[in-house]
Amino acid sequence: MRRWLPGLLLVSPSIILIAVFVYGLLGWNFKLAMTDKHDEIAEIPGNFVGLENFTGIWSEERWGLSVRHAIVFTLVFVGGALVLGWFLAFLMEKGIRAESGFRAVYLFPMAVSFIATGVVWRWLMNSATGEHAVGLNRLFHYVGLDFLQWQWFRDPDWGMAAMAIPAIWQMSGYIMALFLAGFRGVPEELREAARVDGCSEWGVYRHVVLPMLRPVTLSALIILGHISLKVFDLVVAVSGKQIITDVPATFMWTAVYDSHDPAKGATIASYIVLSVAVFVVPYLIWDARKGKRS
């Protein structure tokens, strides 16, 4: 008892704070989502309605649209950041001049907030075309590639794919750092053994390097996945609270602060938490089992 008691006393303040301000508020949010408190002004606590809010929200057209936008954003953002980050790490791993300089350039966007990134990319992705074009459309006009001019995030079908471009720009450097650490962690003896066994350079990557990068890929997937599912500040900075770029987080903001509907806001927040848990919980289980095996 004497051995673990001092450690428990040291960490108990953080345990209490996390229990109250994380799990306690999560529980309060789920409780509110199961009530009919759709008016924040009324002082009544709301009656228990079970999962009625969770099922009823799917009948709203805006909710379905925001979920579709979140899925498109997640697929493009996660896929783009993984591919670009892996490719940049691969170039670094092959050895290029001024590697430290390139690393600093690629990692620099991580120091910028999503709000600042959104403000800059809002100008770059301005939807004006022709003589009135600015940003990237203006660049395409100067180089004679007017056919590439696009409405960007204002496109009704692929606007959320364009919205993922600033997020890819910001996070790909971080993913590059993860993959570069993974590449450098593969022992050179294993590569040499594969070459001695007759593997080509591509074979070395396919049979030795890439399999050993699976934990890094999984970690990157978890990090990018939970960022994409709760994205809010980037979307608001680029387009504001527009239906055409609506995601669950902006819908939740509108429900709570514009429509003054606490129960609906809590319902949307619960869905966001559950969607993030789908990514995070399996990873935590896998990491715990891996720790036991090692």
XYZ file of C-alpha atoms in Angstrom:
294
model
C 0.000 0.000 0.000
C 2.846 2.371 0.850
C 4.326 1.927 -2.614
C 1.331 2.988 -4.702
C -0.314 5.483 -2.329
C 2.104 8.437 -2.991
C 1.698 7.984 -6.749
C -2.080 7.851 -6.426
C -2.087 11.035 -4.353
C 0.011 12.807 -6.988
C -2.273 11.914 -9.905
C -5.571 12.139 -8.002
C -6.146 15.868 -8.801
C -5.913 15.183 -12.537
C -8.125 12.081 -12.177
C -10.782 14.131 -10.381
C -10.636 16.964 -12.933
C -10.902 14.543 -15.882
C -13.745 12.663 -14.193
C -15.707 15.885 -13.631
C -14.922 18.001 -16.703
C -14.599 15.217 -19.316
C -16.643 12.166 -18.375
C -19.034 14.062 -16.112
C -19.872 16.578 -18.852
C -20.148 13.775 -21.407
C -22.688 12.082 -19.170
C -24.581 15.351 -18.698
C -24.597 15.856 -22.482
C -26.046 12.386 -23.135
C -28.639 12.978 -20.400
C -29.694 16.269 -22.013
C -29.865 14.592 -25.442
C -32.474 12.185 -24.031
C -34.868 14.915 -22.954
C -37.429 17.114 -24.718
C -35.741 20.336 -23.614
C -35.926 22.125 -26.951
C -36.092 25.597 -25.438
C -33.140 26.924 -23.464
C -35.147 29.856 -22.086
C -37.694 27.726 -20.278
C -36.396 26.682 -16.870
C -38.025 23.241 -16.961
C -35.404 20.458 -16.938
C -37.087 18.503 -19.753
C -38.793 15.129 -19.733
C -37.004 11.898 -20.508
C -37.737 10.787 -24.095
C -35.157 8.035 -24.528
C -33.605 7.832 -27.997
C -36.327 9.877 -29.672
C -33.975 12.766 -30.477
C -31.335 10.372 -31.838
C -33.779 8.778 -34.280
C -35.808 11.872 -35.076
C -32.830 13.912 -36.268
C -32.346 11.567 -39.233
C -35.638 12.862 -40.656
C -34.095 16.331 -41.033
C -32.639 16.990 -44.474
C -29.905 19.233 -43.053
C -28.600 16.480 -40.764
C -28.265 14.010 -43.640
C -26.485 16.672 -45.688
C -24.041 17.492 -42.891
C -23.237 13.795 -42.380
C -22.593 13.359 -46.113
C -20.314 16.405 -46.064
C -18.409 15.009 -43.072
C -17.916 11.669 -44.851
C -16.635 13.342 -48.048
C -14.331 15.602 -46.035
C -13.011 12.658 -43.998
C -12.298 10.472 -47.025
C -10.495 13.209 -48.972
C -8.652 14.658 -45.981
C -7.498 11.363 -44.447
C -6.610 9.811 -47.795
C -4.847 12.933 -49.095
C -2.855 13.594 -45.921
C -1.784 9.933 -45.654
C -0.666 9.685 -49.286
C 1.083 13.071 -49.356
C 2.686 12.570 -45.936
C 3.921 9.106 -46.902
C 5.317 10.378 -50.214
C 7.175 13.285 -48.562
C 8.612 10.902 -45.943
C 9.663 8.528 -48.724
C 11.553 11.320 -50.479
C 13.247 12.243 -47.199
C 14.095 8.645 -46.515
C 15.791 8.282 -49.895
C 18.062 11.162 -48.934
C 17.756 14.633 -50.403
C 19.894 17.700 -49.974
C 18.907 20.220 -47.307
C 16.672 17.665 -45.617
C 16.438 19.652 -42.389
C 15.273 22.698 -44.347
C 12.556 20.725 -46.117
C 11.431 19.205 -42.812
C 11.043 22.682 -41.317
C 9.083 23.878 -44.370
C 6.745 20.871 -44.317
C 6.199 21.047 -40.552
C 5.662 24.815 -40.462
C 1.902 24.637 -41.260
C 1.462 22.686 -38.007
C 2.320 25.904 -36.142
C -0.620 27.700 -37.782
C -4.123 27.442 -36.364
C -7.008 26.164 -38.477
C -8.560 29.648 -38.210
C -5.506 31.334 -39.779
C -5.269 28.575 -42.376
C -8.947 29.015 -43.210
C -8.648 32.790 -43.644
C -5.756 32.417 -46.103
C -7.333 29.548 -48.039
C -10.653 31.399 -48.210
C -8.866 33.956 -50.382
C -6.941 31.304 -52.326
C -10.144 29.363 -53.084
C -12.179 32.395 -54.094
C -14.845 31.238 -56.524
C -14.678 34.306 -58.816
C -13.571 33.440 -62.347
C -12.385 35.247 -65.474
C -11.077 38.797 -65.151
C -12.404 39.063 -61.599
C -10.615 35.932 -60.410
C -8.321 36.048 -57.374
C -6.262 33.442 -55.563
C -5.761 30.111 -57.321
C -8.276 30.906 -60.061
C -6.257 34.064 -60.849
C -3.071 31.952 -61.017
C -4.752 29.542 -63.448
C -5.839 32.536 -65.561
C -2.261 33.907 -65.715
C -0.774 30.596 -66.875
C -3.512 29.970 -69.463
C -5.233 27.159 -67.567
C -8.640 28.812 -67.309
C -10.345 25.428 -67.645
C -9.048 24.619 -64.153
C -10.889 27.558 -62.618
C -13.425 26.169 -60.188
C -15.988 27.201 -57.615
C -13.937 25.391 -54.971
C -15.863 25.065 -51.691
C -18.934 26.667 -53.283
C -19.337 23.723 -55.654
C -22.611 22.023 -54.630
C -21.293 18.503 -55.327
C -17.578 18.534 -54.468
C -17.265 21.598 -52.287
C -16.304 19.555 -49.228
C -13.524 17.879 -51.213
C -12.111 21.358 -51.829
C -12.570 22.161 -48.138
C -10.234 19.259 -47.334
C -7.344 20.818 -49.313
C -6.340 23.336 -46.576
C -6.542 20.559 -43.970
C -4.297 18.332 -46.094
C -1.839 21.218 -46.496
C -1.723 21.736 -42.733
C -1.487 18.115 -41.553
C 0.582 16.396 -44.260
C 3.852 17.669 -42.730
C 2.963 16.102 -39.396
C 2.085 12.806 -41.077
C 5.384 13.029 -42.943
C 7.216 13.263 -39.618
C 5.401 10.153 -38.336
C 6.209 8.118 -41.444
C 9.808 9.377 -41.537
C 10.310 8.154 -37.970
C 8.804 4.829 -39.068
C 11.116 4.575 -42.101
C 14.172 5.387 -39.976
C 13.070 2.804 -37.395
C 13.379 -0.121 -39.834
C 16.740 -1.810 -39.111
C 19.149 -1.698 -42.037
C 20.032 -5.358 -41.338
C 16.517 -6.419 -42.357
C 16.793 -4.522 -45.634
C 20.178 -6.064 -46.368
C 18.852 -9.540 -45.568
C 15.982 -9.027 -48.024
C 18.408 -7.866 -50.739
C 20.609 -10.920 -50.124
C 17.502 -13.095 -50.566
C 17.015 -11.591 -54.012
C 14.470 -8.836 -53.330
C 14.521 -5.823 -55.588
C 14.409 -2.359 -54.024
C 10.628 -2.336 -54.493
C 10.471 -5.810 -52.954
C 12.345 -4.582 -49.890
C 9.708 -1.902 -49.374
C 6.818 -4.259 -50.112
C 7.893 -7.178 -47.908
C 9.920 -5.449 -45.165
C 9.435 -1.695 -44.839
C 5.724 -1.254 -45.513
C 4.591 -4.049 -43.143
C 6.663 -2.472 -40.370
C 4.928 0.863 -41.023
C 1.470 -0.517 -40.157
C 1.499 0.788 -36.539
C 2.495 4.245 -37.807
C -0.221 4.139 -40.466
C -2.807 3.128 -37.867
C -1.742 5.937 -35.535
C -1.889 8.475 -38.381
C -5.313 7.178 -39.407
C -6.643 7.597 -35.848
C -5.244 11.117 -35.510
C -6.559 12.309 -38.880
C -9.898 10.537 -38.457
C -10.816 12.177 -35.179
C -9.680 15.594 -36.449
C -11.874 15.313 -39.537
C -14.997 14.168 -37.685
C -14.985 17.124 -35.292
C -13.777 19.760 -37.778
C -15.392 23.134 -37.088
C -13.003 26.087 -37.034
C -11.574 25.478 -40.516
C -15.038 25.234 -42.076
C -16.277 28.397 -40.358
C -13.107 30.338 -41.259
C -13.335 29.344 -44.934
C -17.048 29.535 -45.664
C -18.889 30.612 -42.513
C -22.061 28.833 -41.444
C -23.319 27.953 -44.925
C -25.533 24.973 -45.707
C -23.333 24.096 -48.691
C -20.421 23.317 -46.326
C -22.436 22.267 -43.300
C -20.900 19.568 -41.086
C -22.224 18.125 -37.795
C -20.121 20.510 -35.690
C -21.466 23.640 -37.432
C -24.995 22.191 -37.294
C -24.539 21.690 -33.546
C -23.362 25.305 -33.145
C -26.400 26.561 -35.050
C -28.784 24.373 -33.030
C -27.432 25.592 -29.683
C -26.656 29.271 -30.284
C -28.942 30.246 -33.186
C -31.972 27.966 -32.760
C -31.586 27.782 -28.941
C -32.375 24.058 -28.931
C -30.192 22.413 -26.222
C -31.551 18.892 -26.732
C -30.825 18.902 -30.475
C -27.345 20.359 -29.905
C -26.610 17.695 -27.295
C -27.865 14.998 -29.676
C -25.519 16.153 -32.445
C -22.639 16.420 -29.956
C -23.346 12.854 -28.830
C -23.164 11.621 -32.419
C -19.828 13.420 -32.891
C -18.438 11.812 -29.719
C -19.635 8.371 -30.796
C -18.156 8.770 -34.285
C -14.785 9.769 -32.810
C -15.006 6.812 -30.409
C -15.352 4.493 -33.407
C -11.818 5.541 -34.393
C -10.226 5.910 -30.970
C -11.592 2.983 -28.897
C -10.370 0.168 -31.236
C -6.952 1.834 -31.267
C -6.830 1.975 -27.460
C -7.814 -1.714 -27.244
C -5.186 -2.656 -29.824
C -2.541 -0.581 -28.017
C -3.405 -2.155 -24.642
C -3.179 -5.687 -26.068
C 0.106 -4.823 -27.757
C 1.465 -3.541 -24.430
C 0.500 -6.790 -22.694
C 2.151 -8.910 -25.397
C 5.380 -6.918 -25.190
